[in-house]
C-alpha cells in the first residue's frame, strides 16, 4: 500500500472567519473558501479544511476538546485504495465515496479518509 502521507486535516470550528484569517496569515492559500468554511492549501498541495462546528456533514466529534474531525491520507493510486479498503473491511465498516475515496473510523472512533493524493 503506497500511502504518501496526510493530504488534509478537517476541523469543525466555532469562528470560521478567525480561523480562515489565521490560516491565510500562516501562509496557506484559501481555495473555495467562504463564510461556512473551505479549504486552505500549502505550497505542496496539502491543506486544512475548516467548517462550522455544527456542520452536519462533518464526522462526529471526539469526546475530547479537539476540533479535529478527520484526517485525510493520500495514496498513489486506485489500486492502493482497493488494498486499503480490503484490509480495513476485515474488522470495520468502510464506505466508498462517489469520488473513489474511502472513509472509515479507527478503533477510537476517529474519522479517517483515504484518497488518491491531491498533491
PDB file of C-alpha atoms in Angstrom:
ATOM      1  CA  UNK A   1       0.000   0.000   0.000  1.00  0.00           C
ATOM      2  CA  UNK A   2       1.563   3.246  -1.137  1.00  0.00           C
ATOM      3  CA  UNK A   3       0.358   5.795   1.404  1.00  0.00           C
ATOM      4  CA  UNK A   4       2.043   9.104   0.565  1.00  0.00           C
ATOM      5  CA  UNK A   5       1.038  10.808   3.833  1.00  0.00           C
ATOM      6  CA  UNK A   6      -1.517  13.309   5.025  1.00  0.00           C
ATOM      7  CA  UNK A   7      -3.365  15.213   2.291  1.00  0.00           C
ATOM      8  CA  UNK A   8      -5.565  17.223   4.652  1.00  0.00           C
ATOM      9  CA  UNK A   9      -6.900  17.740   8.142  1.00  0.00           C
ATOM     10  CA  UNK A  10     -10.580  18.551   8.622  1.00  0.00           C
ATOM     11  CA  UNK A  11     -11.685  20.715  11.553  1.00  0.00           C
ATOM     12  CA  UNK A  12     -15.047  21.824  12.925  1.00  0.00           C
ATOM     13  CA  UNK A  13     -14.559  25.324  14.355  1.00  0.00           C
ATOM     14  CA  UNK A  14     -16.520  27.933  16.285  1.00  0.00           C
ATOM     15  CA  UNK A  15     -15.267  31.006  14.430  1.00  0.00           C
ATOM     16  CA  UNK A  16     -14.750  30.299  10.719  1.00  0.00           C
ATOM     17  CA  UNK A  17     -13.651  33.849   9.896  1.00  0.00           C
ATOM     18  CA  UNK A  18     -10.961  33.955  12.598  1.00  0.00           C
ATOM     19  CA  UNK A  19      -9.676  30.501  11.678  1.00  0.00           C
ATOM     20  CA  UNK A  20      -9.612  31.391   7.988  1.00  0.00           C
ATOM     21  CA  UNK A  21      -7.635  34.540   8.706  1.00  0.00           C
ATOM     22  CA  UNK A  22      -5.185  32.606  10.868  1.00  0.00           C
ATOM     23  CA  UNK A  23      -4.594  30.049   8.103  1.00  0.00           C
ATOM     24  CA  UNK A  24      -4.047  32.786   5.496  1.00  0.00           C
ATOM     25  CA  UNK A  25      -1.735  34.663   7.870  1.00  0.00           C
ATOM     26  CA  UNK A  26       0.161  31.399   8.392  1.00  0.00           C
ATOM     27  CA  UNK A  27       0.777  31.275   4.642  1.00  0.00           C
ATOM     28  CA  UNK A  28      -1.901  28.946   3.310  1.00  0.00           C
ATOM     29  CA  UNK A  29      -3.932  29.893   0.239  1.00  0.00           C
ATOM     30  CA  UNK A  30      -7.717  29.975   0.502  1.00  0.00           C
ATOM     31  CA  UNK A  31      -9.275  27.627  -2.067  1.00  0.00           C
ATOM     32  CA  UNK A  32     -13.042  27.588  -2.416  1.00  0.00           C
ATOM     33  CA  UNK A  33     -13.470  29.282   0.969  1.00  0.00           C
ATOM     34  CA  UNK A  34     -16.483  31.210   2.187  1.00  0.00           C
ATOM     35  CA  UNK A  35     -18.423  32.116   5.331  1.00  0.00           C
ATOM     36  CA  UNK A  36     -19.156  28.460   6.148  1.00  0.00           C
ATOM     37  CA  UNK A  37     -15.556  27.304   5.727  1.00  0.00           C
ATOM     38  CA  UNK A  38     -13.357  25.988   2.982  1.00  0.00           C
ATOM     39  CA  UNK A  39     -10.015  24.523   2.038  1.00  0.00           C
ATOM     40  CA  UNK A  40      -6.687  26.214   2.719  1.00  0.00           C
ATOM     41  CA  UNK A  41      -3.735  24.865   0.800  1.00  0.00           C
ATOM     42  CA  UNK A  42       0.012  24.783   1.413  1.00  0.00           C
ATOM     43  CA  UNK A  43       2.555  25.059  -1.401  1.00  0.00           C
ATOM     44  CA  UNK A  44       2.832  21.259  -1.677  1.00  0.00           C
ATOM     45  CA  UNK A  45      -0.943  20.787  -2.038  1.00  0.00           C
ATOM     46  CA  UNK A  46      -1.609  19.549   1.476  1.00  0.00           C
ATOM     47  CA  UNK A  47      -4.171  21.529   3.368  1.00  0.00           C
ATOM     48  CA  UNK A  48      -6.634  22.197   6.095  1.00  0.00           C
ATOM     49  CA  UNK A  49     -10.375  22.171   5.661  1.00  0.00           C
ATOM     50  CA  UNK A  50     -12.468  24.105   8.149  1.00  0.00           C
ATOM     51  CA  UNK A  51     -16.220  24.030   8.570  1.00  0.00           C
ATOM     52  CA  UNK A  52     -18.595  25.316  11.190  1.00  0.00           C
ATOM     53  CA  UNK A  53     -18.523  23.128  14.265  1.00  0.00           C
ATOM     54  CA  UNK A  54     -22.214  22.263  13.849  1.00  0.00           C
ATOM     55  CA  UNK A  55     -21.947  21.403  10.127  1.00  0.00           C
ATOM     56  CA  UNK A  56     -23.928  18.154   9.783  1.00  0.00           C
ATOM     57  CA  UNK A  57     -21.598  16.889   7.038  1.00  0.00           C
ATOM     58  CA  UNK A  58     -18.669  16.699   9.477  1.00  0.00           C
ATOM     59  CA  UNK A  59     -17.743  13.390  11.071  1.00  0.00           C
ATOM     60  CA  UNK A  60     -18.750  13.091  14.718  1.00  0.00           C
ATOM     61  CA  UNK A  61     -16.650  14.975  17.243  1.00  0.00           C
ATOM     62  CA  UNK A  62     -14.383  13.050  19.586  1.00  0.00           C
ATOM     63  CA  UNK A  63     -15.198  13.127  23.302  1.00  0.00           C
ATOM     64  CA  UNK A  64     -12.242  15.492  23.825  1.00  0.00           C
ATOM     65  CA  UNK A  65     -11.725  19.203  23.351  1.00  0.00           C
ATOM     66  CA  UNK A  66     -10.062  18.629  19.956  1.00  0.00           C
ATOM     67  CA  UNK A  67     -11.736  20.275  16.972  1.00  0.00           C
ATOM     68  CA  UNK A  68     -10.011  17.870  14.568  1.00  0.00           C
ATOM     69  CA  UNK A  69     -12.713  15.752  12.921  1.00  0.00           C
ATOM     70  CA  UNK A  70     -10.938  13.781  10.195  1.00  0.00           C
ATOM     71  CA  UNK A  71      -7.512  13.019   8.805  1.00  0.00           C
ATOM     72  CA  UNK A  72      -7.280  12.535   5.045  1.00  0.00           C
ATOM     73  CA  UNK A  73      -4.445  10.364   3.728  1.00  0.00           C
ATOM     74  CA  UNK A  74      -3.220  10.442   0.148  1.00  0.00           C
ATOM     75  CA  UNK A  75      -2.272   7.254  -1.683  1.00  0.00           C
ATOM     76  CA  UNK A  76      -0.517   6.706  -5.010  1.00  0.00           C
ATOM     77  CA  UNK A  77      -3.404   5.199  -6.985  1.00  0.00           C
ATOM     78  CA  UNK A  78      -6.751   3.430  -7.121  1.00  0.00           C
ATOM     79  CA  UNK A  79      -5.166   0.012  -6.569  1.00  0.00           C
ATOM     80  CA  UNK A  80      -3.832   1.258  -3.245  1.00  0.00           C
ATOM     81  CA  UNK A  81      -7.323   2.368  -2.230  1.00  0.00           C
ATOM     82  CA  UNK A  82      -8.621  -1.088  -3.111  1.00  0.00           C
ATOM     83  CA  UNK A  83      -5.938  -2.755  -0.977  1.00  0.00           C
ATOM     84  CA  UNK A  84      -6.560  -0.456   1.979  1.00  0.00           C
ATOM     85  CA  UNK A  85     -10.303  -0.991   1.694  1.00  0.00           C
ATOM     86  CA  UNK A  86      -9.895  -4.786   1.634  1.00  0.00           C
ATOM     87  CA  UNK A  87      -7.663  -4.702   4.715  1.00  0.00           C
ATOM     88  CA  UNK A  88      -9.870  -2.324   6.697  1.00  0.00           C
ATOM     89  CA  UNK A  89     -13.072  -4.221   5.855  1.00  0.00           C
ATOM     90  CA  UNK A  90     -11.720  -7.178   7.791  1.00  0.00           C
ATOM     91  CA  UNK A  91     -12.734  -5.556  11.077  1.00  0.00           C
ATOM     92  CA  UNK A  92     -14.662  -2.327  10.428  1.00  0.00           C
ATOM     93  CA  UNK A  93     -17.175  -0.579   8.210  1.00  0.00           C
ATOM     94  CA  UNK A  94     -15.696   1.155   5.160  1.00  0.00           C
ATOM     95  CA  UNK A  95     -17.663   3.478   2.873  1.00  0.00           C
ATOM     96  CA  UNK A  96     -16.632   4.029  -0.752  1.00  0.00           C
ATOM     97  CA  UNK A  97     -17.474   7.595  -1.827  1.00  0.00           C
ATOM     98  CA  UNK A  98     -18.542   8.684  -5.314  1.00  0.00           C
ATOM     99  CA  UNK A  99     -15.115  10.314  -5.673  1.00  0.00           C
ATOM    100  CA  UNK A 100     -13.474   6.898  -5.237  1.00  0.00           C
ATOM    101  CA  UNK A 101     -12.129   7.788  -1.778  1.00  0.00           C
ATOM    102  CA  UNK A 102     -12.877   5.579   1.208  1.00  0.00           C
ATOM    103  CA  UNK A 103     -13.916   6.576   4.726  1.00  0.00           C
ATOM    104  CA  UNK A 104     -13.801   4.647   7.974  1.00  0.00           C
ATOM    105  CA  UNK A 105     -13.125   5.160  11.666  1.00  0.00           C
ATOM    106  CA  UNK A 106     -10.289   3.867  13.786  1.00  0.00           C
ATOM    107  CA  UNK A 107     -10.719   1.852  16.992  1.00  0.00           C
ATOM    108  CA  UNK A 108     -11.318   5.056  18.998  1.00  0.00           C
ATOM    109  CA  UNK A 109     -13.978   6.331  16.586  1.00  0.00           C
ATOM    110  CA  UNK A 110     -11.777   8.907  14.822  1.00  0.00           C
ATOM    111  CA  UNK A 111     -12.742   9.514  11.187  1.00  0.00           C
ATOM    112  CA  UNK A 112     -10.187   8.578   8.523  1.00  0.00           C
ATOM    113  CA  UNK A 113     -10.338   9.082   4.781  1.00  0.00           C
ATOM    114  CA  UNK A 114      -8.068   7.680   2.085  1.00  0.00           C
ATOM    115  CA  UNK A 115      -7.947   9.156  -1.424  1.00  0.00           C
ATOM    116  CA  UNK A 116      -5.697   9.261  -4.438  1.00  0.00           C
ATOM    117  CA  UNK A 117      -3.375  12.058  -3.396  1.00  0.00           C
ATOM    118  CA  UNK A 118      -4.280  15.605  -4.397  1.00  0.00           C
ATOM    119  CA  UNK A 119      -0.687  16.752  -4.026  1.00  0.00           C
TER     120      UNK A 119
END
